[in-house]
CSV table of C-alpha atoms in Angstrom, one decimal:
chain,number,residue,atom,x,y,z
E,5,UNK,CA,-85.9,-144.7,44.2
E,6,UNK,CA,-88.1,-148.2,43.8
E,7,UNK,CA,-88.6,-149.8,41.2
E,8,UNK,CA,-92.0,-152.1,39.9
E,9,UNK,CA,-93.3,-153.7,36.9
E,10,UNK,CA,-96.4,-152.1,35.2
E,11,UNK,CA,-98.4,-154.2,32.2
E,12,UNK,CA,-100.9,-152.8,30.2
E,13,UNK,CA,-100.3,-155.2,26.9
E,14,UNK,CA,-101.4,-153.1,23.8
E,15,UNK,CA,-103.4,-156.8,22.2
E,16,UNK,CA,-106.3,-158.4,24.1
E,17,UNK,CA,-106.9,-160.3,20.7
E,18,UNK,CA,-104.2,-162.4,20.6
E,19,UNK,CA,-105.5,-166.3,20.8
E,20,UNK,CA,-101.9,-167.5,21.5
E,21,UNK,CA,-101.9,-170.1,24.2
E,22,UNK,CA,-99.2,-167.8,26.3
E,23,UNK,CA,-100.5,-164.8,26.3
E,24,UNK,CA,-99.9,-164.3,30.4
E,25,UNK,CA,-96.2,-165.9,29.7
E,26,UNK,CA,-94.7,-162.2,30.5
E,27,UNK,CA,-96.6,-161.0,33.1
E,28,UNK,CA,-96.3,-164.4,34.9
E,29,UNK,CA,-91.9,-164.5,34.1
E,30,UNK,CA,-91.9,-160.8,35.1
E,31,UNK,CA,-93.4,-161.4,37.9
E,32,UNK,CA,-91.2,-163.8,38.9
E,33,UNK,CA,-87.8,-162.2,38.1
E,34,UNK,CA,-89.3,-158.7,39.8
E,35,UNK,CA,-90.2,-161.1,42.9
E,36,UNK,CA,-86.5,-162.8,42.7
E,37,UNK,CA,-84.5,-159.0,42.8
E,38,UNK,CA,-86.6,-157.4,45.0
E,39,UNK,CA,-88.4,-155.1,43.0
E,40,UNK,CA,-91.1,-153.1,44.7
E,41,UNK,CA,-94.3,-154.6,43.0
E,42,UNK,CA,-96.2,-155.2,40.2
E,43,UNK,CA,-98.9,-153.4,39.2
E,44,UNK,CA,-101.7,-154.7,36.9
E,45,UNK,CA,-104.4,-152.3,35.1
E,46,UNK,CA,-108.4,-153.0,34.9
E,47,UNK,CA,-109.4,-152.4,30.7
E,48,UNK,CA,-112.6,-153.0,29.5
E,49,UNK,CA,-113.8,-153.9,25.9
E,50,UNK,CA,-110.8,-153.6,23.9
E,51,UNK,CA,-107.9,-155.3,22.7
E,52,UNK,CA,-105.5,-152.0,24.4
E,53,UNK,CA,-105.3,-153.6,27.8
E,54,UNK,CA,-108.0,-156.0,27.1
E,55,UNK,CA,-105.6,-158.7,28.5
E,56,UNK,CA,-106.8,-157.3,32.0
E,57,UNK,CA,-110.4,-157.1,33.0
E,58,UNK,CA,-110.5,-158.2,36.4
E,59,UNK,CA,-106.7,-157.0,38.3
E,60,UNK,CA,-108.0,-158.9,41.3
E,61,UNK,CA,-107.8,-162.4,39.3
E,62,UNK,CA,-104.4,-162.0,37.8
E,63,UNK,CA,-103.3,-160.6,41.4
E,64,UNK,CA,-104.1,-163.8,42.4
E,65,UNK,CA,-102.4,-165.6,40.1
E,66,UNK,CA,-99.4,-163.2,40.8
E,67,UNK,CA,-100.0,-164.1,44.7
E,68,UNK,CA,-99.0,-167.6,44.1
E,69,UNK,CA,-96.1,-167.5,42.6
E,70,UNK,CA,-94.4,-165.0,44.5
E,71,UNK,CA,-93.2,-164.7,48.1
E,72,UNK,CA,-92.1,-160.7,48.1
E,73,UNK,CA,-93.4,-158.2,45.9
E,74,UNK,CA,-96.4,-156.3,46.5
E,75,UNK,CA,-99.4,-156.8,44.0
E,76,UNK,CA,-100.9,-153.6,43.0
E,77,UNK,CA,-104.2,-152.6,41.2
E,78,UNK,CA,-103.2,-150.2,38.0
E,79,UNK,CA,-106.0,-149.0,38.6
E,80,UNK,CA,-109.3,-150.3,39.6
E,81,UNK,CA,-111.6,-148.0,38.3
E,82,UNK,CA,-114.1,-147.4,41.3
E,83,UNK,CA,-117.2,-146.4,39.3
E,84,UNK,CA,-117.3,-149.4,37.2
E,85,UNK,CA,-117.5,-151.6,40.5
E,86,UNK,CA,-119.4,-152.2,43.8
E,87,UNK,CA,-117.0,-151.1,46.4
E,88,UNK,CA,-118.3,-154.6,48.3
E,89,UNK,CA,-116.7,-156.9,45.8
E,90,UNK,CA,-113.4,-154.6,45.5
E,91,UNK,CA,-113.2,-155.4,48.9
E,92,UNK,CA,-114.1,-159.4,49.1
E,93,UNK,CA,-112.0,-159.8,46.2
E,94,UNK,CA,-108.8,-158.2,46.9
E,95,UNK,CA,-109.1,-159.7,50.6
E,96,UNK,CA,-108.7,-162.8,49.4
E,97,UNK,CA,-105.4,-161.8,47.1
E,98,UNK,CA,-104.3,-160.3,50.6
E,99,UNK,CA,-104.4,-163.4,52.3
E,100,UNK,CA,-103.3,-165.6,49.6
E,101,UNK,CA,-100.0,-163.1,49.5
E,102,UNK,CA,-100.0,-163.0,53.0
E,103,UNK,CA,-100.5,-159.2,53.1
E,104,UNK,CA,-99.0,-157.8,50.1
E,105,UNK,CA,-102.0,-155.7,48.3
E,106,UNK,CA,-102.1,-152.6,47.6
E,107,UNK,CA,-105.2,-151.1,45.3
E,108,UNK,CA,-104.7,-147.9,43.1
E,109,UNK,CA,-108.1,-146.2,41.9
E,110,UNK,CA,-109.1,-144.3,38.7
E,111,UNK,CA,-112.5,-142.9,37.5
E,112,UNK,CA,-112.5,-144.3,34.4
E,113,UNK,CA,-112.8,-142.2,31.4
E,114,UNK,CA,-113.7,-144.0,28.1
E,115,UNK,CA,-117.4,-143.8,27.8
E,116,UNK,CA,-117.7,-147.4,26.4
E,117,UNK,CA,-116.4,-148.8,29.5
E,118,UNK,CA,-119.3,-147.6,31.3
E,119,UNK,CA,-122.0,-149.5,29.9
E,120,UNK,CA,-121.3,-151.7,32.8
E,121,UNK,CA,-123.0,-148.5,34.8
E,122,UNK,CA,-123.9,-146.1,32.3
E,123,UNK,CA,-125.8,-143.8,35.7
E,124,UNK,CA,-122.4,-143.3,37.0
E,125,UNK,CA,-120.5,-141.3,34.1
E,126,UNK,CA,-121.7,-137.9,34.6
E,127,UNK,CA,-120.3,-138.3,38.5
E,128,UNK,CA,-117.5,-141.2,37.9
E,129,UNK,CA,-114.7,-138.8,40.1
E,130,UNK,CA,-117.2,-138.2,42.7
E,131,UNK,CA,-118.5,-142.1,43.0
E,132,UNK,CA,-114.3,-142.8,43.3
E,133,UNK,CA,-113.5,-140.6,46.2
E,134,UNK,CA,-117.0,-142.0,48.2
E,135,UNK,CA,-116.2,-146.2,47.1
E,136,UNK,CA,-112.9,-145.5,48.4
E,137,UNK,CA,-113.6,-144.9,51.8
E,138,UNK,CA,-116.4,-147.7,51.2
E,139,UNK,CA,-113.3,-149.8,50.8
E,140,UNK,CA,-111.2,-148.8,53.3
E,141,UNK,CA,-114.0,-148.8,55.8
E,142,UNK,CA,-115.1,-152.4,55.0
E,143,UNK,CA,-111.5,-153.4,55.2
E,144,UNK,CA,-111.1,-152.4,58.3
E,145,UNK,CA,-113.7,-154.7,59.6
E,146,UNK,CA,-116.9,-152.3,59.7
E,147,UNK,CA,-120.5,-152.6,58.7
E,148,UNK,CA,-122.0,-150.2,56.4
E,149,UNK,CA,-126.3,-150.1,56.4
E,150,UNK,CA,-127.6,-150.7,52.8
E,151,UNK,CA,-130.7,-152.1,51.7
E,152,UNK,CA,-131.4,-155.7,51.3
E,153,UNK,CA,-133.7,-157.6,48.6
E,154,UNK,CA,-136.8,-157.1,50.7
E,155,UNK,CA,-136.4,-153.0,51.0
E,156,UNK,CA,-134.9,-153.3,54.6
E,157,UNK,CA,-131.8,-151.9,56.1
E,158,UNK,CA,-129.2,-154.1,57.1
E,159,UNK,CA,-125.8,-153.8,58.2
E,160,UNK,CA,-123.1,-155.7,56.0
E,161,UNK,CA,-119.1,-156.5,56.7
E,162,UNK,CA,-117.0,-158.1,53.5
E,163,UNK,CA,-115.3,-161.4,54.3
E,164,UNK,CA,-112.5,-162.7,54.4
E,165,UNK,CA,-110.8,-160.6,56.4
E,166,UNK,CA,-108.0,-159.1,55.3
E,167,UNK,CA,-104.7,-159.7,56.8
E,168,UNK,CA,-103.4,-156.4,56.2
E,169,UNK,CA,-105.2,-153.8,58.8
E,170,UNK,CA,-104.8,-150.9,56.3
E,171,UNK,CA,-104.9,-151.5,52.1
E,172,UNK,CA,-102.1,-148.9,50.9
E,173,UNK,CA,-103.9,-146.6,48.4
E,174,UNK,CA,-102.5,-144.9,45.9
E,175,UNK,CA,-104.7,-142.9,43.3
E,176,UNK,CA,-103.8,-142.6,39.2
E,177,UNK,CA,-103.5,-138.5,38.8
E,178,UNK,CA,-103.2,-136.2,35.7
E,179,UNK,CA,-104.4,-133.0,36.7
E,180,UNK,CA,-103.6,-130.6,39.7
E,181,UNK,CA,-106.6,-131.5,40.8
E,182,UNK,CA,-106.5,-135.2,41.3
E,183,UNK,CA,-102.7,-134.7,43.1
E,184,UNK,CA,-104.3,-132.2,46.1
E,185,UNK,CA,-107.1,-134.4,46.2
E,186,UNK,CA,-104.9,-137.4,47.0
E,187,UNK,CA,-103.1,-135.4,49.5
E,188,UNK,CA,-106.5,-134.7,51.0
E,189,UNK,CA,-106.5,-138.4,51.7
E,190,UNK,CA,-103.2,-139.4,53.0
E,191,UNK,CA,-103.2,-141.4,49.5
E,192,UNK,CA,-100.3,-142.0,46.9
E,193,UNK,CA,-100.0,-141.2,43.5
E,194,UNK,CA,-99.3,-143.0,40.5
E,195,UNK,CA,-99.0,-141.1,37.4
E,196,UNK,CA,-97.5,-141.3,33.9
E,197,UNK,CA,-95.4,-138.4,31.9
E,198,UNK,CA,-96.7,-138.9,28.7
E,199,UNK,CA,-98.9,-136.2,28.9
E,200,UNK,CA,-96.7,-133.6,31.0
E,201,UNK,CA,-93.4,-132.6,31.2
E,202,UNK,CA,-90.8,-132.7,34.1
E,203,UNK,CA,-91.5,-128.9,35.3
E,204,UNK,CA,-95.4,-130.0,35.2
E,205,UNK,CA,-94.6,-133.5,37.3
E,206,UNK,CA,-92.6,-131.0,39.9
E,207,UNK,CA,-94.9,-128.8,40.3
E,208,UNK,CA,-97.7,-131.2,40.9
E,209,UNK,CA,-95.7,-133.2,43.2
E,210,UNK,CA,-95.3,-129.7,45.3
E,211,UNK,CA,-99.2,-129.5,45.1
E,212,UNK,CA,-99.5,-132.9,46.3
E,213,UNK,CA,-97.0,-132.9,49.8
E,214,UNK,CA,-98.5,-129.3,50.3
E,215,UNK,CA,-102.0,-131.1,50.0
E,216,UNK,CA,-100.5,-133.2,52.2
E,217,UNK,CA,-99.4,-131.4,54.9
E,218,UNK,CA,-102.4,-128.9,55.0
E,219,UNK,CA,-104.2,-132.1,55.8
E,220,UNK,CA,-102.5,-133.6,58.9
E,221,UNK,CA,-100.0,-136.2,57.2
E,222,UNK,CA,-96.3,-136.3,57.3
E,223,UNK,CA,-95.8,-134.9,53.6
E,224,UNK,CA,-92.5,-137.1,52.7
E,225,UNK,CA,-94.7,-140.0,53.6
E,226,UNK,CA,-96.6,-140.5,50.4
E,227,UNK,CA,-95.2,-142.0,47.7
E,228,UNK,CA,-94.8,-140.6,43.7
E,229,UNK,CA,-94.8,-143.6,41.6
E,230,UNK,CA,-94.4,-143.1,37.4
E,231,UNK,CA,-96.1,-145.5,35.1
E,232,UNK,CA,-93.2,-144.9,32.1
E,233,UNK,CA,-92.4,-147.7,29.3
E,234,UNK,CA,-89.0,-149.2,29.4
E,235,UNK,CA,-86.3,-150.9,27.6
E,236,UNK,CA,-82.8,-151.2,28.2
E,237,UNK,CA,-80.1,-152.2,25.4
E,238,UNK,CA,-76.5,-151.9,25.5
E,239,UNK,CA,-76.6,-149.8,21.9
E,240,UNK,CA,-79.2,-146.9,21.3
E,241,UNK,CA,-79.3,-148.4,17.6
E,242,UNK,CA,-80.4,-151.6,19.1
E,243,UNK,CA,-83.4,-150.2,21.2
E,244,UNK,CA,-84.6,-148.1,18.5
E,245,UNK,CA,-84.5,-150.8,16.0
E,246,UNK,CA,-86.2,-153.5,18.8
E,247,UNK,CA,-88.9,-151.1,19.9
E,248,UNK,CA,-89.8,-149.1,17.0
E,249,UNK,CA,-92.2,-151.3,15.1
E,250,UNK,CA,-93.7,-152.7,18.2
E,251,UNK,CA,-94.3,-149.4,19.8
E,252,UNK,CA,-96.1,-148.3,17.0
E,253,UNK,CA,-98.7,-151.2,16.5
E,254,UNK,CA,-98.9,-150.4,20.5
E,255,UNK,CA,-99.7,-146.8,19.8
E,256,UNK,CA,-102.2,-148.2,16.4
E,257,UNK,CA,-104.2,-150.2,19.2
E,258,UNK,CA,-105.3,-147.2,21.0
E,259,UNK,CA,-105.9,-145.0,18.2
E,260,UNK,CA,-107.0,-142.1,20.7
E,261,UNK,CA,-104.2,-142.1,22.3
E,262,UNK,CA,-102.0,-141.1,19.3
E,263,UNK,CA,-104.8,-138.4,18.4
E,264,UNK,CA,-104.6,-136.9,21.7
E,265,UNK,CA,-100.4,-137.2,21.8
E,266,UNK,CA,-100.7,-135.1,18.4
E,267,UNK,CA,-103.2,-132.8,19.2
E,268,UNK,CA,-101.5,-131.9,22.8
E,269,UNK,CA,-98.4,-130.5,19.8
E,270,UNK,CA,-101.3,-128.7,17.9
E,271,UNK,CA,-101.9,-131.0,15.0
E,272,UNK,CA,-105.3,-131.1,13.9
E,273,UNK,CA,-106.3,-134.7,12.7
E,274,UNK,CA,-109.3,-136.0,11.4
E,275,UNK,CA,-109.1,-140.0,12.0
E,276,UNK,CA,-112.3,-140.5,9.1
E,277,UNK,CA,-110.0,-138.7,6.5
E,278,UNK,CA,-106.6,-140.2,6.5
E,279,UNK,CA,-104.9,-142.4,4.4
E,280,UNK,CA,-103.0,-145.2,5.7
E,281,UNK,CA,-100.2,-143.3,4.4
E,282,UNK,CA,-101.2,-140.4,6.8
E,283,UNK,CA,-102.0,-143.1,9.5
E,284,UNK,CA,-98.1,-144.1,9.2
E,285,UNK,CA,-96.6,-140.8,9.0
E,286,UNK,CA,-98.6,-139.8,12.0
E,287,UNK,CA,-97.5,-143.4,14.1
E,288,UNK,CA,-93.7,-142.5,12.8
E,289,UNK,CA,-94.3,-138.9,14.8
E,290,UNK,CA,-95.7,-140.5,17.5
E,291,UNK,CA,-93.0,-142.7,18.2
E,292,UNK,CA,-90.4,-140.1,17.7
E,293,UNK,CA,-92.4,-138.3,19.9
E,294,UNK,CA,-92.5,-140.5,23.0
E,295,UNK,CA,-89.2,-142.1,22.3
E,296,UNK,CA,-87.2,-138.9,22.9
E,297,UNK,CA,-87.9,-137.9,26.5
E,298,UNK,CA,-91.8,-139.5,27.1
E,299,UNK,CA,-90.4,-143.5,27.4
E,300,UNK,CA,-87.4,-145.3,29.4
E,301,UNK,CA,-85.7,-146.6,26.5
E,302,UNK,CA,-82.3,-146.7,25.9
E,303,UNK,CA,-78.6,-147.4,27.2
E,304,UNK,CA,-78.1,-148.0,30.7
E,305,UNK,CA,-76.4,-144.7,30.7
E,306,UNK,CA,-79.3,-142.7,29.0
E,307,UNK,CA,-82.0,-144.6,31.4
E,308,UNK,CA,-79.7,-144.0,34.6
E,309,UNK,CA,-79.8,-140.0,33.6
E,310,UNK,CA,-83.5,-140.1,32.9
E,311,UNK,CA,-83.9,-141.8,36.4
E,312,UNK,CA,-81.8,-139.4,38.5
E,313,UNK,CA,-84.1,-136.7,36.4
E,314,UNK,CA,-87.1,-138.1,37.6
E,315,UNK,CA,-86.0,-138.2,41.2
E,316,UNK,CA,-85.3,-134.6,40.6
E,317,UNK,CA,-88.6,-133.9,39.9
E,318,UNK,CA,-90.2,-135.8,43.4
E,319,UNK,CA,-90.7,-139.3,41.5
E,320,UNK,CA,-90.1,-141.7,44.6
E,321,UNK,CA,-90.9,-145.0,42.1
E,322,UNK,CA,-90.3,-145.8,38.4
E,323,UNK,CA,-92.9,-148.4,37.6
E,324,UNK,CA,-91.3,-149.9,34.4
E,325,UNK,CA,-93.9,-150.8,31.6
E,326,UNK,CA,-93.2,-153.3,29.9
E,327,UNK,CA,-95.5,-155.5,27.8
E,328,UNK,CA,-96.1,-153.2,24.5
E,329,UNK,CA,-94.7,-156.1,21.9
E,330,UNK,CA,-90.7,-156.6,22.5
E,331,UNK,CA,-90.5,-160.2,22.1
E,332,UNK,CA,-90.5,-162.1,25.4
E,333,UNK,CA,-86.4,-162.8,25.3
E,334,UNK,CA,-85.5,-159.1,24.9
E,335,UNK,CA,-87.8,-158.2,27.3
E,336,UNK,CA,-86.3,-160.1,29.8
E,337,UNK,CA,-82.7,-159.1,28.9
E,338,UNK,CA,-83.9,-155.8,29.3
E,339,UNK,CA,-85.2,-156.3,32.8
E,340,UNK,CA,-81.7,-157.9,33.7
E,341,UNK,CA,-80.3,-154.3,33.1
E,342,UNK,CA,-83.2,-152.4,34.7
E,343,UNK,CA,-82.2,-155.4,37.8
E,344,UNK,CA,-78.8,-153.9,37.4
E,345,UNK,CA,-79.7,-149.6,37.7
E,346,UNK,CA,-81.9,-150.9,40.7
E,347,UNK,CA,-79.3,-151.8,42.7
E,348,UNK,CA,-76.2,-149.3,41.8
E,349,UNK,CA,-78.9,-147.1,42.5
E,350,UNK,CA,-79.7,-149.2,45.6
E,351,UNK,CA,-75.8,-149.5,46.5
């Protein structure tokens, strides 16, 4: 089992002068205990994830003040770019990590994201799965034709070159679908079990090495990695009461998300009717929720047991999110005794 650092901070809005403090001290502590990598998300347009538009620019930032850990896209969501500038810009975080990149891809799904390329949201999963071999085949050094300004072919490479032959791609998967297709590709997964249970991650990770080897790769070669959120305290008192209120202004920032967490348990919700009462009851269920088998958070103990759990169910890497509100101190303390499951695990 590995272990990364994910961010996908719940306020964009803030104006505070440090907003990039935890990603940047995260970064470096992850970096300093050999943690796996850290992956950072593309969000568009809104304050859930909004402190991430461009991955590619806060990789580089990352790139510079580490020496170890891989920097990974969370995703970059392929329709919403030209696969040309995917590839010139995480080139250049390649080379100023000296080789560490590696670029997970999404569809997208909100359709407010896509004014950016409003054409592309009736097809978004089909542009993906063509960019990406855009991207890997400029990478690699070759040409693709395209049309220039004056209506004439031409045949374009991306510079700079990368140093890394091959960018490790990993593709963010939900649905049985999405984990054969990344087989298809030789591709790793990165998924989340907020929306599925254990049995559900199992049996999609059998899809996916069976997608594998159907396709001509070695099937224990790709890698299962599980976007969860995470914090560790010595008391369970202690976690609930450092994570509760914060979770839940998380959860009020992404007001669809607690709609769809609700309606997967059958609740029917109408967000123009409610009261702020019903808005807090509803957060309140939420949280309870998520906190009681959906997050990492808890005791050492509890968050060792949930780990060897995942492993059970074909999870090869917990990527540990971690910037929904804690304050920056407890955060850290946290990560300390995440530092310490890596390496009894590790040992």
């Amino acid at each position: 089992m590995e272990f990364s650092l994910f961010y996908f901070s719940g306020d964009g809005s803030t104006t505070s002068s440090d907003k990039y403090r935890l990603l940047i001290e995260g970064a470096k502590f992850a970096d300093r205990h050999k943690f796996a990598a850290v992956w950072i998300p593309e969000r568009h347009f809104d304050a859930f994830g909004g402190l991430y538009p461009n991955p590619a620019v806060t990789g580089a930032a990352i790139a510079m003040i580490t020496e170890h850990i891989q920097i990974r896209s969370g995703s970059v969501v392929m329709p919403l770019q030209n696969p040309l500038r995917v590839a010139e810009e995480w080139a250049v975080v390649d080379n100023l990590s000296q080789g560490r990149v590696g670029l997970s891809f999404a569809p997208g799904w909100h359709p407010n994201d896509f004014v950016l390329f409003p054409e592309k949201y009736t097809d978004k999963k089909e542009i993906m799965w063509r960019d990406i071999q855009v991207v890997q085949q400029l990478w690699q050094g070759e040409a693709i034709a395209l049309t220039g300004g004056n209506g004439k072919s031409v045949n374009i490479s991306t510079f700079p070159r990368p140093l890394q032959p091959q960018v490790p791609i990993w593709i963010t998967s939900l649905s049985d679908e999405t984990f054969i297709d990344a087989g298809k590709i030789g591709a790793n997964i990165l998924t989340s079990p907020l929306y599925q249970s254990l049995e559900e991650i199992l049996r999609k990770v059998t899809l996916y090495r069976q997608s594998l080897a159907q396709h001509g790769h070695d099937p224990q070669s790709g890698k299962v990695a599980m976007m969860i959120h995470t914090f560790i305290d010595n008391d369970m008192d202690t976690v609930r009461h450092k994570v509760r209120e914060p979770f839940k202004n998380y959860l009020k920032t992404h007001f669809d998300l607690v709609v769809k967490s609700a309606g997967d348990l059958r609740f029917s919700i109408d967000p123009k009717t409610m009261t702020a009462q019903d808005l807090d009851d509803l957060l309140d269920f939420s949280f309870e929720t998520y906190f009681n088998g959906k997050v990492l958070m808890g005791t050492p103990a509890y968050c060792q047991a949930m780990i060897d759990n995942l492993r059970q169910a074909g999870v090869d890497e917990v990527a540990a999110l971690i910037d929904f509100g804690v304050e920056f101190d407890w955060v850290m303390k946290s990560l300390d005794l995440l530092k310490d499951i890596k390496n009894n695990i590790a040992s």
